[in-house]
Coordinates of C-alpha atoms and ligand atoms in Angstrom, one line a residue:
M1 CA 0.0 0.0 0.0
A2 CA 1.3 3.4 -0.8
S3 CA 0.7 6.6 1.2
E4 CA 2.0 10.0 0.2
P5 CA 4.5 11.3 2.8
S6 CA 3.1 14.4 4.3
S7 CA 5.2 17.5 3.7
T8 CA 4.6 18.7 7.3
A9 CA 5.8 15.4 8.8
P10 CA 8.8 15.8 11.1
P11 CA 12.1 14.3 10.0
L12 CA 12.3 10.7 10.8
P13 CA 14.7 9.7 13.5
S14 CA 18.0 7.9 12.7
N15 CA 17.5 4.5 11.2
F16 CA 20.6 2.9 9.8
L17 CA 18.6 0.6 7.7
R18 CA 17.4 3.5 5.5
G19 CA 21.1 4.3 4.9
I20 CA 21.8 0.8 3.8
I21 CA 18.8 0.7 1.4
E22 CA 19.6 4.0 -0.1
R23 CA 23.2 3.0 -0.7
D24 CA 22.0 -0.3 -2.3
L25 CA 19.6 1.5 -4.5
E26 CA 22.2 4.0 -5.7
A27 CA 24.7 1.2 -6.3
G28 CA 22.1 -0.9 -8.2
T29 CA 22.9 -3.8 -5.9
W30 CA 19.5 -5.4 -6.5
A31 CA 18.8 -4.0 -9.9
G32 CA 19.3 -7.2 -12.0
R33 CA 17.0 -9.4 -9.9
R34 CA 14.3 -11.4 -11.6
W35 CA 11.1 -12.4 -9.9
G36 CA 9.1 -15.5 -11.0
G37 CA 5.8 -14.1 -9.8
S38 CA 5.8 -16.3 -6.7
P39 CA 8.5 -17.7 -4.4
G40 CA 10.7 -20.3 -5.9
D41 CA 14.2 -21.6 -6.8
A42 CA 16.8 -20.2 -9.1
A43 CA 15.2 -21.6 -12.3
H44 CA 11.8 -20.3 -11.3
H45 CA 13.0 -16.8 -10.9
A46 CA 15.3 -16.9 -13.9
A47 CA 12.3 -17.5 -16.1
G48 CA 10.5 -14.5 -14.6
A49 CA 10.6 -10.8 -15.4
P50 CA 12.9 -8.1 -13.8
D51 CA 11.5 -7.7 -10.3
P52 CA 9.1 -4.8 -10.2
A53 CA 9.7 -4.4 -6.5
R54 CA 12.8 -2.2 -5.8
I55 CA 13.4 -4.0 -2.5
R56 CA 11.7 -6.9 -0.7
T57 CA 11.3 -7.1 3.0
R58 CA 9.3 -9.5 5.1
F59 CA 7.6 -9.8 8.5
P60 CA 8.1 -13.4 9.5
P61 CA 6.1 -14.3 12.7
E62 CA 6.0 -17.7 14.1
P63 CA 2.3 -18.4 14.6
N64 CA 2.8 -19.6 18.2
G65 CA 1.2 -16.8 20.1
Y66 CA -0.3 -13.3 19.9
L67 CA 1.8 -10.5 18.6
H68 CA 3.1 -7.8 21.0
I69 CA 4.4 -4.3 20.7
G70 CA 7.8 -5.5 19.7
H71 CA 6.3 -7.2 16.7
A72 CA 4.3 -4.0 16.0
K73 CA 7.7 -2.3 15.8
S74 CA 9.0 -4.9 13.4
I75 CA 5.8 -4.8 11.2
C76 CA 6.0 -1.0 10.9
L77 CA 9.7 -1.2 10.1
N78 CA 9.4 -3.8 7.4
F79 CA 6.2 -2.6 5.8
G80 CA 7.3 1.0 6.3
L81 CA 10.7 0.6 4.5
A82 CA 9.0 -1.2 1.6
Q83 CA 6.5 1.6 1.3
Q84 CA 9.2 4.3 1.4
Y85 CA 11.4 2.8 -1.2
G86 CA 9.0 1.4 -3.8
G87 CA 9.3 -2.1 -2.5
V88 CA 7.1 -4.9 -1.3
C89 CA 6.8 -6.5 2.1
H90 CA 5.7 -10.1 2.5
L91 CA 3.8 -11.5 5.4
R92 CA 5.3 -14.9 6.0
F93 CA 4.3 -17.4 8.6
D94 CA 7.4 -19.0 9.8
D95 CA 5.5 -22.3 10.6
T96 CA 8.4 -24.8 10.5
N97 CA 8.0 -25.9 14.1
P98 CA 5.0 -28.3 14.2
E99 CA 4.5 -28.4 17.9
R100 CA 3.5 -24.9 18.9
E101 CA 1.7 -23.5 16.0
E102 CA -2.0 -23.1 15.5
Q103 CA -4.5 -21.7 13.0
E104 CA -6.0 -19.4 15.7
Y105 CA -2.7 -17.5 15.9
V106 CA -2.4 -17.3 12.1
D107 CA -5.8 -15.6 11.9
A108 CA -5.0 -13.3 14.8
I109 CA -1.7 -12.2 13.2
V110 CA -3.4 -11.5 9.9
E111 CA -5.9 -9.4 11.7
A112 CA -3.3 -7.5 13.8
V113 CA -1.2 -6.6 10.7
R114 CA -4.3 -5.4 8.9
W115 CA -5.4 -3.4 11.9
L116 CA -2.0 -1.7 12.0
G117 CA -2.8 -0.4 8.5
F118 CA -0.6 -2.6 6.3
D119 CA -1.4 -5.2 3.7
W120 CA 0.6 -7.5 1.5
Q121 CA -1.2 -7.0 -1.8
A122 CA 1.2 -5.5 -4.4
Q123 CA 1.3 -5.5 -8.1
G124 CA -1.9 -7.6 -8.2
H125 CA -0.5 -10.3 -6.0
S126 CA -1.0 -11.3 -2.4
H127 CA 2.3 -11.7 -0.8
L128 CA 1.2 -13.8 2.1
Y129 CA 3.3 -16.9 2.4
Y130 CA 3.8 -20.0 4.6
A131 CA 7.3 -21.4 5.2
S132 CA 5.7 -24.8 5.4
D133 CA 5.1 -24.5 1.6
Y134 CA 8.8 -24.6 1.2
F135 CA 9.4 -28.0 3.0
D136 CA 9.9 -29.8 -0.4
F137 CA 12.5 -27.3 -1.5
M138 CA 14.2 -27.4 1.9
Y139 CA 14.5 -31.2 1.7
R140 CA 15.8 -31.0 -1.8
A141 CA 18.4 -28.5 -0.7
A142 CA 19.3 -30.9 2.2
E143 CA 19.9 -33.7 -0.3
A144 CA 22.0 -31.4 -2.5
L145 CA 24.2 -30.4 0.5
V146 CA 24.6 -34.1 1.4
Q147 CA 25.7 -35.0 -2.1
A148 CA 28.1 -32.1 -2.2
G149 CA 29.7 -33.4 1.1
L150 CA 28.4 -30.3 2.9
A151 CA 26.1 -32.1 5.3
Y152 CA 26.0 -35.4 7.2
V153 CA 23.7 -37.5 9.3
D154 CA 24.9 -37.6 12.9
E155 CA 23.7 -40.4 15.1
Q156 CA 25.4 -39.3 18.3
T157 CA 23.1 -38.7 21.3
P158 CA 22.2 -35.1 22.0
E159 CA 24.4 -35.2 25.0
Q160 CA 27.4 -36.4 23.0
M161 CA 26.8 -33.7 20.5
H162 CA 26.6 -31.1 23.2
A163 CA 29.8 -32.4 24.8
T164 CA 31.8 -32.4 21.6
R165 CA 30.8 -28.9 20.6
G166 CA 33.5 -27.3 22.6
D167 CA 33.1 -23.8 23.9
F168 CA 34.3 -20.3 23.4
H169 CA 37.9 -21.3 24.4
T170 CA 38.0 -24.9 23.1
P171 CA 37.5 -26.1 19.6
G172 CA 34.9 -28.8 19.1
T173 CA 35.7 -32.4 18.2
A174 CA 34.5 -34.1 15.1
S175 CA 31.7 -36.6 15.3
P176 CA 32.5 -40.2 14.4
F177 CA 29.8 -39.9 11.8
R178 CA 31.4 -36.8 10.2
D179 CA 33.3 -38.6 7.5
R180 CA 30.7 -40.9 6.2
T181 CA 30.5 -40.8 2.4
P182 CA 27.8 -38.7 0.7
A183 CA 26.1 -41.9 -0.5
E184 CA 25.9 -43.3 3.0
N185 CA 24.6 -40.0 4.3
L186 CA 22.0 -39.7 1.5
A187 CA 20.7 -43.2 2.3
R188 CA 20.5 -42.4 6.0
L189 CA 18.8 -39.0 5.3
R190 CA 16.2 -40.8 3.3
E191 CA 15.6 -43.2 6.1
M192 CA 15.1 -40.3 8.4
R193 CA 12.6 -38.8 6.0
D194 CA 10.8 -42.1 5.5
G195 CA 10.2 -42.6 9.2
R196 CA 12.6 -45.5 9.7
L197 CA 14.5 -43.8 12.6
A198 CA 13.0 -43.0 16.0
D199 CA 12.5 -39.4 17.1
G200 CA 15.9 -38.0 18.2
A201 CA 17.9 -41.0 16.8
A202 CA 19.7 -38.8 14.3
V203 CA 20.0 -35.3 13.0
L204 CA 21.3 -33.8 9.8
R205 CA 24.2 -31.4 10.4
A206 CA 26.0 -29.0 8.1
R207 CA 29.6 -29.9 7.6
I208 CA 31.5 -26.6 8.2
D209 CA 34.2 -26.2 10.8
M210 CA 34.2 -27.8 14.3
A211 CA 37.0 -25.3 15.3
S212 CA 35.2 -22.1 14.2
P213 CA 35.4 -19.3 16.7
N214 CA 31.7 -18.8 15.9
L215 CA 29.9 -21.7 17.6
N216 CA 27.1 -21.5 15.2
L217 CA 29.4 -22.7 12.4
R218 CA 30.4 -25.9 14.3
D219 CA 28.3 -28.1 12.2
P220 CA 24.9 -26.8 13.1
T221 CA 21.9 -29.0 13.0
L222 CA 19.7 -28.7 9.9
Y223 CA 17.0 -31.3 10.4
R224 CA 15.6 -33.3 13.3
I225 CA 13.2 -36.2 13.5
K226 CA 10.0 -35.3 15.1
R227 CA 6.7 -37.1 14.7
A228 CA 4.2 -34.4 15.1
V229 CA 1.1 -33.2 13.3
H230 CA 1.8 -29.9 11.5
H231 CA -1.0 -27.4 11.3
A232 CA -0.7 -27.2 7.5
T233 CA 1.2 -30.3 6.3
G234 CA -0.4 -32.8 8.7
E235 CA 1.6 -36.0 9.0
R236 CA 3.3 -35.7 5.7
W237 CA 6.7 -35.1 7.3
C238 CA 8.4 -36.7 10.3
I239 CA 11.5 -34.6 9.9
Y240 CA 11.5 -30.8 10.3
P241 CA 14.1 -28.2 9.4
M242 CA 15.7 -26.1 12.2
Y243 CA 14.9 -22.4 12.2
T244 CA 18.4 -21.4 11.4
Y245 CA 18.3 -23.6 8.3
A246 CA 14.8 -22.8 7.2
H247 CA 14.9 -19.0 7.6
P248 CA 17.6 -18.1 5.1
I249 CA 16.0 -20.4 2.6
E250 CA 12.6 -18.8 3.0
D251 CA 14.1 -15.4 2.4
A252 CA 16.0 -16.6 -0.7
L253 CA 12.9 -18.3 -2.2
E254 CA 10.9 -15.1 -1.7
R255 CA 13.7 -13.0 -3.2
I256 CA 13.9 -10.9 -0.1
T257 CA 16.6 -8.2 -0.4
H258 CA 16.8 -6.9 3.2
S259 CA 16.2 -9.6 5.8
I260 CA 15.7 -7.5 9.0
C261 CA 15.8 -9.3 12.3
T262 CA 16.6 -8.6 15.9
L263 CA 20.1 -8.5 17.4
E264 CA 20.2 -11.9 18.9
F265 CA 20.6 -13.3 15.3
E266 CA 23.8 -11.5 14.7
D267 CA 25.9 -14.6 15.5
Q268 CA 23.8 -16.5 13.0
R269 CA 24.6 -14.3 10.1
P270 CA 27.8 -16.2 9.0
F271 CA 25.8 -19.4 8.8
Y272 CA 23.0 -17.5 6.9
D273 CA 25.5 -16.4 4.3
W274 CA 27.3 -19.8 4.2
L275 CA 24.1 -21.7 3.5
L276 CA 22.8 -19.4 0.8
E277 CA 26.2 -19.2 -0.9
R278 CA 26.5 -23.0 -1.0
L279 CA 22.9 -23.4 -2.3
A280 CA 23.6 -20.8 -5.0
E281 CA 26.8 -22.6 -6.0
L282 CA 24.7 -25.8 -6.3
G283 CA 22.4 -23.9 -8.6
L284 CA 19.4 -24.1 -6.4
L285 CA 19.2 -20.4 -5.5
A286 CA 19.7 -17.3 -7.5
H287 CA 22.0 -14.4 -6.9
P288 CA 21.9 -11.7 -5.6
L289 CA 21.2 -13.4 -2.3
P290 CA 19.3 -11.8 0.6
R291 CA 21.3 -10.0 3.2
Q292 CA 20.5 -10.1 6.9
Y293 CA 20.6 -6.9 9.0
E294 CA 20.0 -6.8 12.7
F295 CA 18.5 -4.1 14.8
G296 CA 17.8 -3.6 18.5
R297 CA 14.7 -5.1 20.1
L298 CA 12.1 -2.8 21.4
N299 CA 11.0 -3.3 25.0
L300 CA 8.2 -1.3 26.7
S301 CA 8.7 -0.1 30.3
H302 CA 6.4 -1.6 33.0
V303 CA 5.4 -4.6 31.0
V304 CA 7.1 -7.8 29.8
T305 CA 7.4 -8.4 26.1
S306 CA 8.0 -11.9 25.2
K307 CA 5.4 -14.4 24.1
R308 CA 6.5 -16.8 26.9
R309 CA 6.0 -14.3 29.6
L310 CA 2.7 -13.1 28.2
R311 CA 1.5 -16.7 28.1
E312 CA 2.4 -17.0 31.8
L313 CA 0.5 -13.9 32.7
V314 CA -2.6 -15.3 31.0
A315 CA -2.2 -18.9 32.2
E316 CA -1.7 -17.8 35.9
G317 CA -4.6 -15.5 35.8
H318 CA -2.8 -12.2 36.4
V319 CA -4.7 -10.7 33.5
Q320 CA -8.0 -11.5 32.0
G321 CA -6.7 -12.8 28.7
W322 CA -4.5 -12.1 25.7
D323 CA -6.4 -8.9 24.9
D324 CA -6.6 -7.7 28.5
P325 CA -6.2 -3.9 28.1
R326 CA -3.1 -4.0 30.3
M327 CA -1.3 -6.4 28.0
P328 CA 1.3 -5.2 25.6
T329 CA -0.1 -7.4 22.9
I330 CA -1.4 -5.7 19.8
F331 CA -4.9 -6.9 20.7
G332 CA -4.5 -5.7 24.3
L333 CA -3.3 -2.3 23.1
R334 CA -6.2 -2.1 20.6
R335 CA -8.7 -3.0 23.3
R336 CA -7.1 -0.4 25.6
G337 CA -7.9 2.1 22.9
Y338 CA -4.5 2.7 21.2
T339 CA -5.0 3.8 17.6
P340 CA -3.0 2.2 14.7
A341 CA -1.6 5.7 14.0
S342 CA -0.3 6.0 17.5
L343 CA 1.5 2.7 17.3
R344 CA 3.0 3.6 13.9
A345 CA 4.1 6.9 15.3
M346 CA 5.7 5.0 18.2
A347 CA 7.5 2.7 15.8
D348 CA 8.7 5.5 13.5
G349 CA 9.7 7.7 16.4
S350 CA 11.9 5.0 17.9
G351 CA 14.0 4.6 14.7
A352 CA 16.3 1.6 14.3
S353 CA 19.6 1.2 15.9
K354 CA 22.1 -1.5 16.9
T355 CA 21.1 -1.5 20.6
N356 CA 18.0 -2.9 22.3
I357 CA 15.9 -0.1 23.5
W358 CA 13.5 0.4 26.4
L359 CA 10.7 2.7 25.5
D360 CA 9.1 4.5 28.3
H361 CA 5.4 3.9 28.5
A362 CA 5.0 7.7 28.6
V363 CA 6.3 7.9 25.1
L364 CA 3.6 5.6 23.8
E365 CA 1.0 7.5 25.8
G366 CA 2.3 10.7 24.2
C367 CA 1.8 9.3 20.7
L368 CA -1.8 8.4 21.6
R369 CA -2.5 11.9 22.9
A370 CA -0.9 13.5 19.8
D371 CA -3.1 11.4 17.6
L372 CA -6.4 11.9 19.5
E373 CA -6.0 15.5 20.6
G374 CA -7.1 16.9 17.2
Q375 CA -9.9 14.3 16.6
A376 CA -11.5 12.8 19.6
P377 CA -14.9 14.2 20.4
R378 CA -15.1 15.7 23.9
A379 CA -17.6 14.7 26.6
M380 CA -18.1 15.1 30.2
A381 CA -18.1 12.2 32.6
V382 CA -18.1 11.9 36.4
L383 CA -16.1 9.0 37.5
E384 CA -16.5 9.3 41.3
P385 CA -20.0 10.8 41.6
L386 CA -21.3 13.0 44.4
R387 CA -24.8 14.6 44.2
L388 CA -25.0 18.4 44.0
V389 CA -28.4 19.9 44.7
L390 CA -29.1 23.5 43.6
T391 CA -31.6 24.6 46.3
N392 CA -32.8 27.8 44.8
W393 CA -33.6 26.2 41.4
A394 CA -37.3 26.9 41.4
E395 CA -36.7 30.5 42.5
V396 CA -34.4 31.1 39.5
W397 CA -36.3 29.2 36.8
G398 CA -39.9 29.0 38.2
S399 CA -39.9 25.3 38.7
D400 CA -37.8 22.6 40.3
A401 CA -38.5 20.5 37.2
H402 CA -37.0 23.1 34.8
I403 CA -34.2 21.8 32.6
E404 CA -31.9 24.4 31.2
P405 CA -30.6 23.3 27.8
C406 CA -26.8 23.5 27.4
Q407 CA -24.4 23.1 24.5
A408 CA -20.7 22.5 24.1
P409 CA -18.5 22.0 21.1
V410 CA -17.9 18.4 20.1
H411 CA -14.3 19.6 19.6
P412 CA -13.0 23.0 20.7
Q413 CA -10.8 23.5 17.6
R414 CA -13.1 21.9 15.1
P415 CA -16.4 23.9 14.8
E416 CA -17.4 21.8 11.8
L417 CA -18.0 18.9 14.1
G418 CA -20.9 20.8 15.7
Q419 CA -22.3 20.9 19.2
R420 CA -23.4 18.4 21.7
A421 CA -26.4 19.0 23.9
F422 CA -27.3 18.1 27.5
G423 CA -29.4 19.6 30.2
L424 CA -28.7 21.4 33.5
G425 CA -31.2 20.6 36.2
R426 CA -31.7 21.0 39.9
E427 CA -29.6 17.9 40.7
L428 CA -26.3 17.1 39.2
W429 CA -23.4 14.7 39.5
I430 CA -20.0 16.2 40.3
E431 CA -16.7 14.5 41.1
R432 CA -16.4 13.7 44.8
E433 CA -13.0 15.4 44.9
D434 CA -14.6 18.6 43.8
F435 CA -16.0 19.2 47.2
A436 CA -14.1 19.5 50.5
A437 CA -15.9 20.0 53.8
E438 CA -12.6 21.4 55.1
P439 CA -10.7 22.8 52.1
P440 CA -6.9 22.4 52.1
K441 CA -4.9 25.6 51.3
G442 CA -5.3 26.7 47.7
Y443 CA -8.5 24.7 47.1
F444 CA -10.7 26.4 44.5
R445 CA -13.5 24.0 44.2
L446 CA -16.7 23.7 46.3
Y447 CA -16.5 24.2 50.1
P448 CA -19.2 25.2 52.6
P449 CA -19.5 28.5 54.5
R450 CA -17.1 28.7 57.5
T451 CA -17.0 30.7 60.7
Q452 CA -13.8 32.6 61.2
P453 CA -12.0 32.6 64.6
D454 CA -13.3 36.2 65.1
G455 CA -16.9 34.9 64.6
R456 CA -17.4 36.3 61.1
L457 CA -19.2 33.9 58.7
L458 CA -17.5 33.5 55.3
P459 CA -19.7 32.4 52.5
G460 CA -19.2 29.0 50.8
N461 CA -17.0 29.0 47.6
R462 CA -18.3 29.8 44.1
V463 CA -17.4 27.8 41.1
R464 CA -18.6 27.7 37.5
L465 CA -20.3 24.6 36.3
K466 CA -18.7 24.2 32.9
Y467 CA -21.0 25.4 30.0
G468 CA -23.6 26.2 32.7
L469 CA -23.6 28.8 35.4
V470 CA -21.9 29.9 38.7
V471 CA -23.0 28.2 41.9
E472 CA -22.2 28.9 45.5
C473 CA -21.8 26.2 48.1
T474 CA -24.3 26.5 51.0
G475 CA -23.8 23.2 52.9
F476 CA -23.6 19.4 52.7
E477 CA -25.1 16.3 54.2
C478 CA -23.4 13.2 55.6
D479 CA -24.4 9.7 56.5
A480 CA -23.9 8.1 59.9
A481 CA -20.3 7.1 59.0
G482 CA -19.5 10.7 58.2
T483 CA -19.3 10.2 54.4
V484 CA -20.6 13.2 52.4
T485 CA -23.8 12.1 50.7
Q486 CA -24.7 15.4 48.9
V487 CA -23.6 18.9 48.5
L488 CA -26.0 21.9 48.6
A489 CA -25.5 25.1 46.6
R490 CA -27.4 28.0 45.1
V491 CA -27.4 29.4 41.7
V492 CA -25.7 32.8 41.4
P493 CA -28.1 34.8 39.2
D494 CA -27.1 36.2 35.8
T495 CA -24.1 33.9 35.4
R496 CA -25.5 31.7 32.6
S497 CA -22.6 30.8 30.3
G498 CA -23.0 32.5 26.9
T499 CA -25.2 35.3 28.1
P500 CA -24.1 39.0 28.4
G501 CA -22.4 39.8 31.7
A502 CA -22.1 36.1 32.7
D503 CA -18.4 36.6 33.4
A504 CA -19.0 39.5 35.8
V505 CA -18.8 37.0 38.7
K506 CA -15.2 35.9 38.9
V507 CA -14.5 32.4 40.1
K508 CA -11.2 30.4 40.2
G509 CA -12.7 26.9 39.7
T510 CA -14.6 25.3 36.8
L511 CA -16.2 22.0 37.4
T512 CA -17.3 19.3 35.0
W513 CA -20.7 17.7 35.8
V514 CA -23.6 15.8 34.3
G515 CA -27.3 16.1 35.0
V516 CA -28.9 13.5 37.2
H517 CA -32.0 13.6 34.9
D518 CA -30.1 12.8 31.7
A519 CA -26.8 11.3 32.6
V520 CA -26.1 7.7 31.4
A521 CA -24.7 5.1 33.8
A522 CA -21.4 3.7 32.6
T523 CA -18.8 1.2 33.7
V524 CA -15.4 2.7 33.4
N525 CA -12.2 0.6 33.6
L526 CA -9.3 2.6 35.0
Y527 CA -6.0 1.1 34.2
D528 CA -2.5 1.6 35.6
R529 CA 0.8 0.0 34.8
L530 CA 0.9 -3.8 35.1
F531 CA 4.2 -3.7 36.9
T532 CA 5.5 -1.4 39.5
E533 CA 9.1 -1.5 38.1
A534 CA 10.1 -0.2 34.6
Q535 CA 12.1 -3.4 33.9
P536 CA 10.2 -6.1 35.7
E537 CA 12.9 -8.7 35.1
A538 CA 15.9 -6.6 35.8
G539 CA 18.7 -8.4 37.6
G540 CA 17.0 -11.8 37.2
R541 CA 14.0 -10.8 39.4
D542 CA 10.9 -12.9 39.3
W543 CA 8.4 -10.5 37.6
R544 CA 5.6 -11.9 39.9
T545 CA 7.1 -10.0 42.8
V546 CA 6.6 -6.6 41.1
L547 CA 3.0 -7.0 39.7
N548 CA 1.0 -3.9 40.4
P549 CA -2.0 -5.0 42.5
H550 CA -3.8 -1.8 41.6
S551 CA -3.4 -2.0 37.8
H552 CA -7.2 -2.3 37.3
R553 CA -10.0 -0.5 39.0
V554 CA -13.7 -0.3 38.0
A555 CA -15.6 2.9 38.5
S556 CA -19.4 3.3 38.3
A557 CA -19.6 6.6 36.4
W558 CA -22.2 8.9 34.9
V559 CA -21.6 10.2 31.4
E560 CA -23.1 12.7 29.1
P561 CA -26.3 11.6 27.3
A562 CA -24.7 11.7 23.9
L563 CA -22.4 8.8 24.9
A564 CA -25.4 6.4 25.0
A565 CA -25.0 6.2 21.2
A566 CA -21.3 5.4 21.3
A567 CA -20.2 2.4 19.2
R568 CA -17.6 -0.1 20.2
E569 CA -14.1 1.3 19.7
D570 CA -15.3 4.9 19.5
R571 CA -12.8 7.1 21.3
F572 CA -13.5 10.3 23.4
Q573 CA -11.7 12.8 25.5
F574 CA -13.5 12.9 28.8
E575 CA -12.9 16.5 29.8
R576 CA -10.2 16.7 32.5
H577 CA -10.0 12.8 32.8
G578 CA -8.2 11.7 29.6
Y579 CA -8.9 9.6 26.6
F580 CA -11.4 6.7 26.7
V581 CA -12.6 4.1 24.3
A582 CA -15.8 2.1 24.3
D583 CA -14.7 -1.4 25.1
R584 CA -14.7 -3.6 22.0
Q585 CA -15.8 -6.7 24.0
T586 CA -18.3 -5.6 26.6
H587 CA -19.6 -2.2 25.6
A588 CA -23.3 -2.2 24.4
P589 CA -25.7 0.6 23.6
G590 CA -27.6 1.5 26.7
R591 CA -25.0 -0.3 28.8
P592 CA -21.8 1.6 28.0
V593 CA -18.4 0.4 29.1
F594 CA -15.4 2.7 28.6
N595 CA -11.7 2.0 29.1
R596 CA -9.3 4.7 30.1
I597 CA -6.5 4.7 27.5
T598 CA -4.5 7.4 29.2
T599 CA -4.8 10.5 31.2
L600 CA -4.5 14.0 29.6
R601 CA -1.0 14.5 30.8
D602 CA 1.7 12.3 32.1
G603 CA 1.0 12.6 35.8
R604 CA 4.3 10.8 36.6
A605 CA 6.6 13.1 34.8
A606 CA 8.8 14.9 37.4
Ligands
ATP701 P1 9.2 -13.4 21.4 O1 10.7 -13.4 21.7 O2 8.4 -12.4 22.0 O3 8.6 -14.8 21.5 P2 9.9 -13.8 18.7 O4 11.0 -13.1 18.2 O5 10.1 -15.3 19.0 O6 9.2 -13.0 19.9 P3 8.7 -14.2 16.1 O7 7.3 -14.5 15.8 O8 9.7 -15.1 15.8 O9 8.7 -13.8 17.7 O10 9.0 -12.7 15.6 C1 8.6 -12.2 14.3 C2 9.4 -11.0 14.0 O11 9.2 -10.0 15.0 C3 10.9 -11.3 14.0 O12 11.5 -10.8 12.9 C4 11.4 -10.7 15.3 O13 12.8 -10.3 15.1 C5 10.5 -9.5 15.5 N1 10.4 -9.1 16.9 C6 10.0 -9.9 17.9 N2 10.1 -9.3 19.1 C7 10.6 -8.0 18.8 C8 10.9 -6.9 19.6 N3 10.8 -6.9 20.9 N4 11.4 -5.8 18.9 C9 11.5 -5.8 17.6 N5 11.2 -6.8 16.8 C10 10.8 -7.9 17.4
MG702 MG1 11.0 -16.4 17.6

């Protein structure tokens, strides 16, 4: 998909990958490539046309869990670079491990990538691929390596293999099976494939260098025997390629130019290149071959971002599911109310570098505010309601039942969005914190009349009810436990907002409110950080010890009548409270449920 870069967009932060691509494009590194119209081997591509894509990148998730914010970063990076440079980005399911993969995850990943705003249609083709479609080629390549003396079947036990691998200071020692002839190895490999050996009885290993300083080149394993039902190929195979063998081949078959991965794969790059070079020499793959580039992982503060940890959070019941609004999964962030644009801005803003980065949660929240500030409709909501009674209502309006119609802009800077309407009546809901029986110093909200030490009576405080009028506190009522049950006030005449002279009465406080007669009851989920520490696992700590017990609170709120019509995933700015979204699971018309995405400002900033 192509989008015009906006001329007002701020310059993108440093991203060394752009530099590499620009140099490649200038040097014509990828210019001669041919593309056979679909993934394939050297002959398939040689028969194709010059590749219309200037570069090819890919996002290669393993469908073994839900995607998280780190994956969002990788999606935005890979699809974003392809967009910027006239390329194509493939969505590839790296489904070579039969044990942990499920269709449910495949579907969820497709949905997440789409939701983020990307797709894999280009030049009339869908570039959605499955690594398991390449099993035949991978096996053919394995036989070719065996025949060339570049791979052998090792029948040592896993323990023996581990013990003979050596370590950083000691070279490994050769397996007794290392020097079998290609013909013997080929026969043995076919027995592996045909199910004549037990699980774990043998592996296929590359024959490279047992003394290499890079341990990944000490005859790495290419294939293992594993009887398992694969989600796509069923029981067709009982041997499966290792990730380190499969991944470079997947990239090459798809004619990927820039294979971007995270830093932990840096040590694998020599093997990546070794394998592809050998297969090109054997005529199976076409030059120019893909190149691997590593960038730093993205971690988000106050959460854990690895599929394994997320699985534990769900399994142990610390959260309510994969899409719990506190989870850093893409579905969790979506349900929390984050917009695709805010996540893309987070990804672009964090660039790409050679070190792992910890992104402060506040940065993500800042991206959301920047996105919603200019577009979210405004509304008033009272999250901790306290009843306010205007005792002189009938005197002012002729009847206690009078409802004074009020209006407020849907968005203060966007008059074209029109006005919202609600009524001001004798009884209102205000925030409990907007009244103090004994006001602390500097408190500008409602407080009752007080007697001075010299006996003088000071009147109660005056505030403006936003879009309404000025009221003066006259008293309050409590229950037996001393809890305030309602606040009493009187309307100050001639202060109706929008009428001449309404500002003559000066007040220091303006309160948000909703009318008891027309407010809609709403459940509001208030979220806080899932962990009390920025890096929950720092120093090897058990993350369970730093879970925030107050990360979710439910409030029974009253909201403006217009919100009764909100649809799931509609987002609003509740004045003074922050940004909220109608929950995509539990919200229903007439029974609204809102999640707080974030407050209006970063309350934690020093
Ligand atoms: P996890 O470690 O959370 O299980 P993974 O790396 O095993 O994640 P994959 O499905 O293999 O998950 O990842 C798909 C792509 O997303 C890979 O290219 C990987 O490098 C990238 N990716 C995963 N986590 C991050 C992260 N935290 N930051 C940036 N990219 C990431
Ligand atoms: Mg992985």
